[in-house]
mmCIF file of C-alpha atoms in Angstrom:
data_model
loop_
_atom_site.group_PDB
_atom_site.id
_atom_site.type_symbol
_atom_site.label_atom_id
_atom_site.label_comp_id
_atom_site.label_asym_id
_atom_site.label_seq_id
_atom_site.Cartn_x
_atom_site.Cartn_y
_atom_site.Cartn_z
ATOM 1 C CA MET A 935 -6.939 5.411 -15.838
ATOM 2 C CA PRO A 936 -4.542 7.323 -18.020
ATOM 3 C CA HIS A 937 -5.435 10.201 -20.378
ATOM 4 C CA ASN A 938 -6.924 9.277 -23.703
ATOM 5 C CA ASN A 939 -4.058 9.927 -26.263
ATOM 6 C CA THR A 940 -4.401 10.528 -30.001
ATOM 7 C CA ASP A 941 -0.792 10.279 -30.866
ATOM 8 C CA CYS A 942 -0.134 7.071 -32.443
ATOM 9 C CA THR A 943 3.673 7.153 -31.665
ATOM 10 C CA LEU A 944 5.305 6.357 -28.438
ATOM 11 C CA THR A 945 6.851 9.723 -28.088
ATOM 12 C CA HIS A 946 5.128 10.682 -24.873
ATOM 13 C CA PHE A 947 7.525 10.137 -21.854
ATOM 14 C CA ARG A 948 5.004 7.872 -20.105
ATOM 15 C CA TYR A 949 5.715 4.909 -22.332
ATOM 16 C CA PRO A 950 9.445 4.490 -21.577
ATOM 17 C CA LEU A 951 8.838 5.782 -17.982
ATOM 18 C CA PHE A 952 6.162 3.188 -17.376
ATOM 19 C CA THR A 953 8.242 0.461 -19.084
ATOM 20 C CA SER A 954 11.379 1.125 -17.023
ATOM 21 C CA THR A 955 9.597 1.600 -13.715
ATOM 22 C CA TYR A 956 7.636 -1.526 -14.050
ATOM 23 C CA SER A 957 10.810 -3.471 -15.018
ATOM 24 C CA ILE A 958 12.560 -2.100 -11.949
ATOM 25 C CA VAL A 959 9.726 -2.866 -9.638
ATOM 26 C CA LEU A 960 9.523 -6.358 -11.031
ATOM 27 C CA LEU A 961 13.254 -6.887 -10.683
ATOM 28 C CA PHE A 962 13.276 -5.969 -6.982
ATOM 29 C CA GLY A 963 9.869 -6.603 -5.851
ATOM 30 C CA PHE A 964 9.238 -10.101 -6.960
ATOM 31 C CA PRO A 965 12.191 -11.501 -5.109
ATOM 32 C CA LEU A 966 11.920 -9.385 -2.103
ATOM 33 C CA ASN A 967 8.349 -10.294 -1.627
ATOM 34 C CA SER A 968 8.845 -13.989 -2.522
ATOM 35 C CA VAL A 969 11.610 -14.264 0.144
ATOM 36 C CA SER A 970 9.403 -12.229 2.586
ATOM 37 C CA LEU A 971 6.466 -14.314 2.096
ATOM 38 C CA TRP A 972 8.573 -17.803 2.402
ATOM 39 C CA ILE A 973 10.159 -16.296 5.679
ATOM 40 C CA LEU A 974 6.774 -15.330 7.091
ATOM 41 C CA LEU A 975 4.961 -18.647 6.363
ATOM 42 C CA CYS A 976 7.770 -21.246 6.682
ATOM 43 C CA ARG A 977 9.906 -19.818 9.502
ATOM 44 C CA ASN A 978 7.393 -17.921 11.554
ATOM 45 C CA GLY A 979 4.053 -19.616 10.765
ATOM 46 C CA LEU A 980 0.700 -18.176 11.164
ATOM 47 C CA LYS A 981 -0.773 -20.011 14.214
ATOM 48 C CA LYS A 982 0.547 -17.621 16.986
ATOM 49 C CA SER A 983 1.788 -14.333 15.642
ATOM 50 C CA VAL A 984 -0.775 -11.711 14.758
ATOM 51 C CA PRO A 985 1.697 -9.388 12.912
ATOM 52 C CA VAL A 986 3.070 -12.448 10.839
ATOM 53 C CA ILE A 987 -0.655 -12.900 9.575
ATOM 54 C CA TYR A 988 -0.975 -9.254 8.563
ATOM 55 C CA MET A 989 2.527 -9.118 6.952
ATOM 56 C CA ALA A 990 2.013 -12.344 5.053
ATOM 57 C CA ASN A 991 -1.190 -11.008 3.487
ATOM 58 C CA LEU A 992 0.732 -7.756 2.713
ATOM 59 C CA ALA A 993 3.409 -9.706 1.057
ATOM 60 C CA LEU A 994 0.923 -11.789 -1.022
ATOM 61 C CA SER A 995 -0.782 -8.656 -2.182
ATOM 62 C CA ASP A 996 2.662 -7.144 -3.411
ATOM 63 C CA LEU A 997 3.515 -10.567 -4.978
ATOM 64 C CA LEU A 998 0.322 -10.671 -6.912
ATOM 65 C CA PHE A 999 0.905 -7.185 -8.196
ATOM 66 C CA THR A 1000 4.500 -7.931 -9.405
ATOM 67 C CA LEU A 1001 3.193 -11.113 -11.150
ATOM 68 C CA SER A 1002 0.992 -8.672 -13.357
ATOM 69 C CA LEU A 1003 3.858 -6.326 -14.213
ATOM 70 C CA PRO A 1004 4.974 -8.277 -17.193
ATOM 71 C CA PHE A 1005 1.733 -7.438 -19.038
ATOM 72 C CA ARG A 1006 2.185 -3.809 -18.332
ATOM 73 C CA ILE A 1007 5.760 -3.944 -19.466
ATOM 74 C CA ILE A 1008 4.822 -5.608 -22.812
ATOM 75 C CA TYR A 1009 2.161 -2.967 -23.617
ATOM 76 C CA PHE A 1010 3.890 0.261 -22.681
ATOM 77 C CA ALA A 1011 7.138 -1.080 -24.557
ATOM 78 C CA THR A 1012 5.077 -1.771 -27.694
ATOM 79 C CA GLY A 1013 1.993 0.799 -27.463
ATOM 80 C CA ARG A 1014 -0.406 -1.896 -28.516
ATOM 81 C CA TRP A 1015 -2.333 -4.786 -26.703
ATOM 82 C CA LYS A 1016 -2.557 -8.237 -28.254
ATOM 83 C CA LEU A 1017 -3.259 -10.494 -25.268
ATOM 84 C CA GLY A 1018 -7.089 -10.224 -25.141
ATOM 85 C CA ASN A 1019 -9.737 -8.600 -23.006
ATOM 86 C CA ALA A 1020 -9.423 -10.875 -19.915
ATOM 87 C CA LEU A 1021 -5.540 -10.209 -19.660
ATOM 88 C CA CYS A 1022 -6.095 -6.623 -20.035
ATOM 89 C CA MET A 1023 -8.478 -6.390 -17.137
ATOM 90 C CA ILE A 1024 -6.453 -8.444 -14.639
ATOM 91 C CA PRO A 1025 -3.281 -6.254 -14.510
ATOM 92 C CA GLY A 1026 -5.552 -3.052 -14.013
ATOM 93 C CA THR A 1027 -7.522 -4.554 -11.382
ATOM 94 C CA LEU A 1028 -4.355 -5.937 -9.418
ATOM 95 C CA PHE A 1029 -2.999 -2.504 -9.401
ATOM 96 C CA ALA A 1030 -6.160 -1.386 -7.407
ATOM 97 C CA VAL A 1031 -6.183 -4.417 -5.413
ATOM 98 C CA ASN A 1032 -2.558 -3.967 -4.312
ATOM 99 C CA ILE A 1033 -2.969 -0.067 -3.449
ATOM 100 C CA TYR A 1034 -5.985 -0.618 -1.152
ATOM 101 C CA SER A 1035 -5.226 -4.117 0.279
ATOM 102 C CA SER A 1036 -1.613 -2.703 1.265
ATOM 103 C CA SER A 1037 -3.241 0.313 2.741
ATOM 104 C CA LEU A 1038 -5.633 -1.655 4.880
ATOM 105 C CA PHE A 1039 -3.077 -4.177 5.967
ATOM 106 C CA ILE A 1040 -0.378 -1.607 6.953
ATOM 107 C CA THR A 1041 -3.392 -0.027 8.861
ATOM 108 C CA LEU A 1042 -3.908 -3.275 10.851
ATOM 109 C CA ILE A 1043 -0.303 -3.729 11.453
ATOM 110 C CA SER A 1044 -0.024 -0.285 12.855
ATOM 111 C CA VAL A 1045 -3.094 -0.729 15.086
ATOM 112 C CA ASP A 1046 -1.765 -4.088 16.329
ATOM 113 C CA ARG A 1047 1.652 -2.461 17.157
ATOM 114 C CA MET A 1048 0.090 0.593 18.849
ATOM 115 C CA LEU A 1049 -2.087 -1.884 21.056
ATOM 116 C CA ALA A 1050 1.033 -3.882 21.943
ATOM 117 C CA VAL A 1051 2.934 -0.804 23.073
ATOM 118 C CA VAL A 1052 0.337 1.336 24.593
ATOM 119 C CA TYR A 1053 -2.110 -1.242 25.759
ATOM 120 C CA PRO A 1054 -0.198 -4.492 26.244
ATOM 121 C CA ILE A 1055 -2.220 -6.135 28.753
ATOM 122 C CA ARG A 1056 -5.857 -5.072 27.995
ATOM 123 C CA SER A 1057 -5.433 -5.766 24.390
ATOM 124 C CA ARG A 1058 -4.112 -9.479 24.667
ATOM 125 C CA SER A 1059 -7.469 -10.868 24.706
ATOM 126 C CA PHE A 1060 -8.428 -9.501 21.170
ATOM 127 C CA ARG A 1061 -4.873 -9.504 19.690
ATOM 128 C CA THR A 1062 -5.312 -12.956 18.668
ATOM 129 C CA ALA A 1063 -4.582 -15.186 15.594
ATOM 130 C CA PRO A 1064 -8.365 -16.029 15.003
ATOM 131 C CA VAL A 1065 -9.240 -12.254 15.173
ATOM 132 C CA ALA A 1066 -6.320 -11.315 12.935
ATOM 133 C CA CYS A 1067 -7.483 -14.055 10.366
ATOM 134 C CA ALA A 1068 -11.002 -12.930 10.624
ATOM 135 C CA LEU A 1069 -9.871 -9.109 9.972
ATOM 136 C CA SER A 1070 -7.733 -10.449 7.144
ATOM 137 C CA VAL A 1071 -10.589 -12.206 5.479
ATOM 138 C CA THR A 1072 -12.944 -9.143 5.938
ATOM 139 C CA VAL A 1073 -10.176 -6.972 4.058
ATOM 140 C CA TRP A 1074 -9.967 -9.520 1.093
ATOM 141 C CA LEU A 1075 -13.675 -9.608 0.795
ATOM 142 C CA PHE A 1076 -13.654 -5.828 0.688
ATOM 143 C CA ILE A 1077 -10.931 -5.823 -1.961
ATOM 144 C CA ALA A 1078 -12.860 -8.588 -3.913
ATOM 145 C CA GLY A 1079 -15.981 -6.302 -4.067
ATOM 146 C CA LEU A 1080 -13.720 -3.407 -5.278
ATOM 147 C CA ALA A 1081 -12.013 -5.755 -7.910
ATOM 148 C CA VAL A 1082 -15.221 -6.556 -9.757
ATOM 149 C CA PRO A 1083 -16.330 -3.063 -10.795
ATOM 150 C CA THR A 1084 -12.727 -2.259 -11.391
ATOM 151 C CA ALA A 1085 -12.205 -5.066 -13.743
ATOM 152 C CA ILE A 1086 -15.380 -4.135 -15.639
ATOM 153 C CA ASN A 1087 -14.217 -0.729 -15.973
ATOM 154 C CA HIS A 1088 -10.899 -1.570 -17.524
ATOM 155 C CA PRO A 1089 -11.324 -3.383 -20.586
ATOM 156 C CA GLU A 1090 -9.322 -3.249 -23.784
ATOM 157 C CA ASN A 1091 -10.297 -0.527 -26.316
ATOM 158 C CA GLU A 1092 -9.995 -0.196 -30.071
ATOM 159 C CA ASP A 1093 -8.037 3.001 -31.014
ATOM 160 C CA LYS A 1094 -9.681 3.703 -34.354
ATOM 161 C CA ASP A 1095 -7.504 6.855 -35.032
ATOM 162 C CA CYS A 1096 -4.375 4.614 -34.830
ATOM 163 C CA ASN A 1097 -5.863 1.312 -35.805
ATOM 164 C CA VAL A 1098 -4.639 -0.515 -32.805
ATOM 165 C CA THR A 1099 -5.928 -2.058 -29.627
ATOM 166 C CA ARG A 1100 -5.169 -0.158 -26.409
ATOM 167 C CA CYS A 1101 -5.022 -1.306 -22.887
ATOM 168 C CA PHE A 1102 -4.668 0.918 -19.589
ATOM 169 C CA GLU A 1103 -5.761 3.940 -21.728
ATOM 170 C CA LYS A 1104 -8.255 5.245 -24.410
ATOM 171 C CA TYR A 1105 -11.279 4.914 -22.244
ATOM 172 C CA THR A 1106 -14.571 6.057 -23.114
ATOM 173 C CA GLU A 1107 -16.294 9.005 -21.279
ATOM 174 C CA GLU A 1108 -18.627 6.646 -19.482
ATOM 175 C CA GLU A 1109 -15.728 4.408 -18.378
ATOM 176 C CA TRP A 1110 -14.010 7.562 -17.035
ATOM 177 C CA LYS A 1111 -16.981 8.867 -15.111
ATOM 178 C CA LYS A 1112 -17.412 5.386 -13.451
ATOM 179 C CA GLY A 1113 -13.747 5.163 -12.715
ATOM 180 C CA PHE A 1114 -13.560 8.564 -11.161
ATOM 181 C CA ILE A 1115 -16.547 7.916 -8.791
ATOM 182 C CA ILE A 1116 -14.668 4.343 -7.675
ATOM 183 C CA LEU A 1117 -11.573 6.272 -7.192
ATOM 184 C CA CYS A 1118 -13.143 8.972 -4.995
ATOM 185 C CA ILE A 1119 -14.876 6.344 -2.827
ATOM 186 C CA THR A 1120 -11.987 4.204 -2.446
ATOM 187 C CA THR A 1121 -9.633 7.309 -1.761
ATOM 188 C CA PHE A 1122 -11.862 8.142 1.251
ATOM 189 C CA PHE A 1123 -12.159 4.789 2.701
ATOM 190 C CA GLY A 1124 -9.090 3.183 1.503
ATOM 191 C CA ILE A 1125 -6.664 5.995 1.878
ATOM 192 C CA LEU A 1126 -7.789 9.007 3.860
ATOM 193 C CA VAL A 1127 -9.294 7.056 6.632
ATOM 194 C CA PRO A 1128 -6.415 4.567 7.119
ATOM 195 C CA PHE A 1129 -3.955 7.293 6.981
ATOM 196 C CA VAL A 1130 -5.604 9.189 9.828
ATOM 197 C CA ILE A 1131 -5.696 5.866 11.964
ATOM 198 C CA ILE A 1132 -1.980 5.255 11.213
ATOM 199 C CA LEU A 1133 -1.078 8.881 12.216
ATOM 200 C CA GLY A 1134 -3.118 8.493 15.303
ATOM 201 C CA CYS A 1135 -1.318 5.282 16.222
ATOM 202 C CA THR A 1136 2.035 6.905 15.608
ATOM 203 C CA VAL A 1137 1.264 9.925 17.788
ATOM 204 C CA ALA A 1138 0.016 7.468 20.625
ATOM 205 C CA VAL A 1139 3.123 5.325 20.356
ATOM 206 C CA VAL A 1140 5.548 8.221 20.165
ATOM 207 C CA ARG A 1141 3.924 9.857 23.212
ATOM 208 C CA GLN A 1142 4.029 6.451 25.215
ATOM 209 C CA LEU A 1143 7.737 5.826 24.340
ATOM 210 C CA ARG A 1144 8.666 9.371 25.313
ATOM 211 C CA GLY A 1145 6.779 9.006 28.724
ATOM 212 C CA TYR A 1146 8.854 5.898 29.549
ATOM 213 C CA SER A 1147 12.473 4.949 29.668
ATOM 214 C CA MET A 1148 13.725 1.457 29.742
ATOM 215 C CA THR A 1149 15.956 0.599 32.537
ATOM 216 C CA SER A 1150 17.918 -2.402 31.120
ATOM 217 C CA SER A 1151 20.383 -2.790 28.316
ATOM 218 C CA CYS A 1152 20.958 -0.452 25.122
ATOM 219 C CA ASN A 1153 19.417 -3.412 23.124
ATOM 220 C CA THR A 1154 15.971 -2.191 24.641
ATOM 221 C CA GLU A 1155 16.763 1.496 23.195
ATOM 222 C CA LEU A 1156 17.354 -0.237 19.873
ATOM 223 C CA SER A 1157 14.005 -1.869 20.254
ATOM 224 C CA LYS A 1158 12.294 1.450 21.029
ATOM 225 C CA SER A 1159 13.874 2.884 17.745
ATOM 226 C CA LYS A 1160 12.669 -0.159 15.766
ATOM 227 C CA ILE A 1161 9.082 0.510 17.062
ATOM 228 C CA VAL A 1162 9.213 4.131 15.821
ATOM 229 C CA ASN A 1163 10.962 3.238 12.651
ATOM 230 C CA LEU A 1164 8.069 0.801 11.945
ATOM 231 C CA PHE A 1165 5.552 3.607 12.155
ATOM 232 C CA LEU A 1166 7.693 5.871 10.264
ATOM 233 C CA SER A 1167 7.968 3.467 7.444
ATOM 234 C CA ASN A 1168 4.124 3.237 7.313
ATOM 235 C CA LEU A 1169 3.903 6.946 7.018
ATOM 236 C CA LEU A 1170 6.701 6.904 4.412
ATOM 237 C CA ILE A 1171 4.960 4.585 2.156
ATOM 238 C CA TYR A 1172 1.794 6.613 2.397
ATOM 239 C CA ALA A 1173 3.738 9.874 1.528
ATOM 240 C CA ILE A 1174 5.489 8.391 -1.383
ATOM 241 C CA CYS A 1175 3.030 5.881 -2.851
ATOM 242 C CA PHE A 1176 -0.601 6.431 -1.867
ATOM 243 C CA ILE A 1177 -1.416 9.960 -1.327
ATOM 244 C CA PRO A 1178 0.521 11.716 -4.328
ATOM 245 C CA PHE A 1179 -1.162 9.442 -6.891
ATOM 246 C CA HIS A 1180 -4.729 9.956 -5.520
ATOM 247 C CA ILE A 1181 -4.214 13.622 -5.389
ATOM 248 C CA ALA A 1182 -2.963 13.904 -9.085
ATOM 249 C CA PHE A 1183 -5.573 11.507 -10.126
ATOM 250 C CA ILE A 1184 -8.514 13.538 -8.540
ATOM 251 C CA LEU A 1185 -7.031 16.880 -9.858
ATOM 252 C CA PHE A 1186 -6.869 15.356 -13.418
ATOM 253 C CA GLY A 1187 -10.369 13.992 -13.172
ATOM 254 C CA LEU A 1188 -11.675 17.349 -11.928
ATOM 255 C CA SER A 1189 -9.962 19.101 -14.947
ATOM 256 C CA ARG A 1190 -11.227 16.541 -17.294
ATOM 257 C CA PHE A 1191 -14.783 17.182 -16.082
ATOM 258 C CA ASN A 1192 -14.340 20.972 -16.466
ATOM 259 C CA ILE A 1193 -14.661 21.439 -12.715
ATOM 260 C CA LEU A 1194 -11.014 22.836 -12.648
ATOM 261 C CA PRO A 1195 -9.514 24.794 -15.556
ATOM 262 C CA GLN A 1196 -8.643 22.756 -18.508
ATOM 263 C CA ILE A 1197 -5.435 24.798 -19.273
ATOM 264 C CA HIS A 1198 -3.669 22.635 -16.527
ATOM 265 C CA ARG A 1199 -4.997 19.347 -17.736
ATOM 266 C CA ASP A 1200 -1.664 18.317 -19.416
ATOM 267 C CA PHE A 1201 0.143 19.189 -16.256
ATOM 268 C CA TYR A 1202 -2.219 17.057 -14.180
ATOM 269 C CA PHE A 1203 -2.033 14.257 -16.510
ATOM 270 C CA ASN A 1204 1.839 14.223 -16.422
ATOM 271 C CA LEU A 1205 1.694 14.473 -12.786
ATOM 272 C CA GLN A 1206 -0.627 11.497 -12.595
ATOM 273 C CA THR A 1207 1.847 9.596 -14.816
ATOM 274 C CA VAL A 1208 4.698 10.213 -12.464
ATOM 275 C CA THR A 1209 2.743 9.594 -9.235
ATOM 276 C CA MET A 1210 1.418 6.389 -10.788
ATOM 277 C CA CYS A 1211 4.943 5.130 -11.064
ATOM 278 C CA MET A 1212 5.546 6.204 -7.520
ATOM 279 C CA ALA A 1213 2.575 4.156 -6.489
ATOM 280 C CA SER A 1214 3.776 0.941 -8.191
ATOM 281 C CA THR A 1215 6.956 1.173 -5.885
ATOM 282 C CA ASN A 1216 4.707 0.284 -2.927
ATOM 283 C CA SER A 1217 5.679 -3.476 -3.521
ATOM 284 C CA CYS A 1218 9.260 -2.532 -3.010
ATOM 285 C CA LEU A 1219 9.013 -0.456 -0.033
ATOM 286 C CA ASP A 1220 6.738 -2.802 1.984
ATOM 287 C CA PRO A 1221 9.553 -4.949 2.794
ATOM 288 C CA LEU A 1222 10.708 -2.117 5.178
ATOM 289 C CA ILE A 1223 7.847 -2.997 7.345
ATOM 290 C CA TYR A 1224 9.123 -6.633 7.430
ATOM 291 C CA TYR A 1225 12.613 -5.442 8.438
ATOM 292 C CA PHE A 1226 11.484 -3.262 11.254
ATOM 293 C CA SER A 1227 9.007 -5.915 12.477
ATOM 294 C CA SER A 1228 11.596 -8.814 12.289
ATOM 295 C CA LYS A 1229 12.759 -8.706 15.852
ATOM 296 C CA ARG A 1230 10.993 -8.926 19.319
ATOM 297 C CA ILE A 1231 11.472 -6.099 21.700
ATOM 298 C CA GLN A 1232 12.844 -8.901 24.132
ATOM 299 C CA GLY A 1233 13.083 -12.559 23.712
ATOM 300 C CA GLY A 1234 11.660 -15.100 26.194
ATOM 301 C CA ASN A 1235 9.391 -14.375 28.883
ATOM 302 C CA GLU A 1236 11.565 -11.746 30.624
ATOM 303 C CA ARG A 1237 9.759 -8.769 32.129
ATOM 304 C CA GLN A 1238 10.955 -5.275 31.274
ATOM 305 C CA VAL A 1239 10.827 -2.373 33.644
ATOM 306 C CA TRP A 1240 10.029 1.128 32.365
ATOM 307 C CA THR A 1241 10.398 4.200 34.463
ATOM 308 C CA ASP A 1242 7.821 6.839 34.141
ATOM 309 C CA GLU A 1243 9.525 10.139 33.536
ATOM 310 C CA THR A 1244 6.499 12.098 34.015
ATOM 311 C CA THR A 1245 6.137 11.094 37.585
ATOM 312 C CA THR A 1246 8.357 10.882 40.488
ATOM 313 C CA GLY A 1247 10.465 7.911 39.221
ATOM 314 C CA THR A 1248 7.617 5.482 39.894
ATOM 315 C CA ALA A 1249 8.506 2.063 38.375
ATOM 316 C CA ILE A 1250 5.748 0.540 36.320
ATOM 317 C CA ILE A 1251 6.027 -3.152 35.256
ATOM 318 C CA LEU A 1252 4.879 -4.007 31.915
ATOM 319 C CA HIS A 1253 4.617 -7.757 31.898
ATOM 320 C CA LYS A 1254 5.944 -9.663 28.811
ATOM 321 C CA LEU A 1255 5.681 -6.535 26.683
ATOM 322 C CA ARG A 1256 6.933 -7.488 23.265
ATOM 323 C CA LEU A 1257 6.119 -6.623 19.679
ATOM 324 C CA TYR A 1258 5.274 -10.233 18.915
ATOM 325 C CA ARG A 1259 3.105 -12.536 20.836
#
């Protein structure tokens, strides 16, 4: 929720910055996620592959966000809103929907990959398509519950000082308080907790892969690299898109409510503007996950032999270990 502005011109850098950023994200994000979703649904299907189920939901979330970007582009290019209250609430809501649904689906992907690598045999009974579908539905129900108060708290507003209708800014003090409370709750459950889970999964996978070395061709070493890169791409998305925006927003909110010194409020507002643009690039970075998850560790039903480097060369057979079921 941006800072309330009394300047009736479009001189603040956020207007051209948002316009150009959203245009670039729309230009790349829409085709990338459209193609990704088509490949995931039409070529891979959802009946057997657990990762495909999660990634298809992730692509759908990104696609919905990119479809809302033209409304944001129109507003920040003109500085006035003429499309009605309903169309003002939808883009603001879809931004939050995309951030937190992406966070949760990335977490599910990381947990699934960790189980496939660290506990390949024991996890097979609950790494199934029905379980993945049930978890995906649970995520969307949680997001739907978040979307309702978010939408209500993002109406269009009359800027009486400039005699124009605003959207995405010029909120009342009551709307600001409600928005800040919602943000703090979702930051904890939708960003902090998932990040800790992903970090734990990354550490577990790296330790597992360090403890074993594949005794087959160099292709398997490439597969190990793809596994690690998948987890690193997840952490990269958090580092660029999710964490900076929430830190900046909370700092600005604390300054706005006089908990932090007001002298830095403009700095926090400008920081929030920049990090909000960074957060919107999430829909362009998520295809990295599709790329690093695009190939199986090993095709067919071949076995792979891993040698435990921490013991006296004992051979451990991991039956049918692969990234995709």
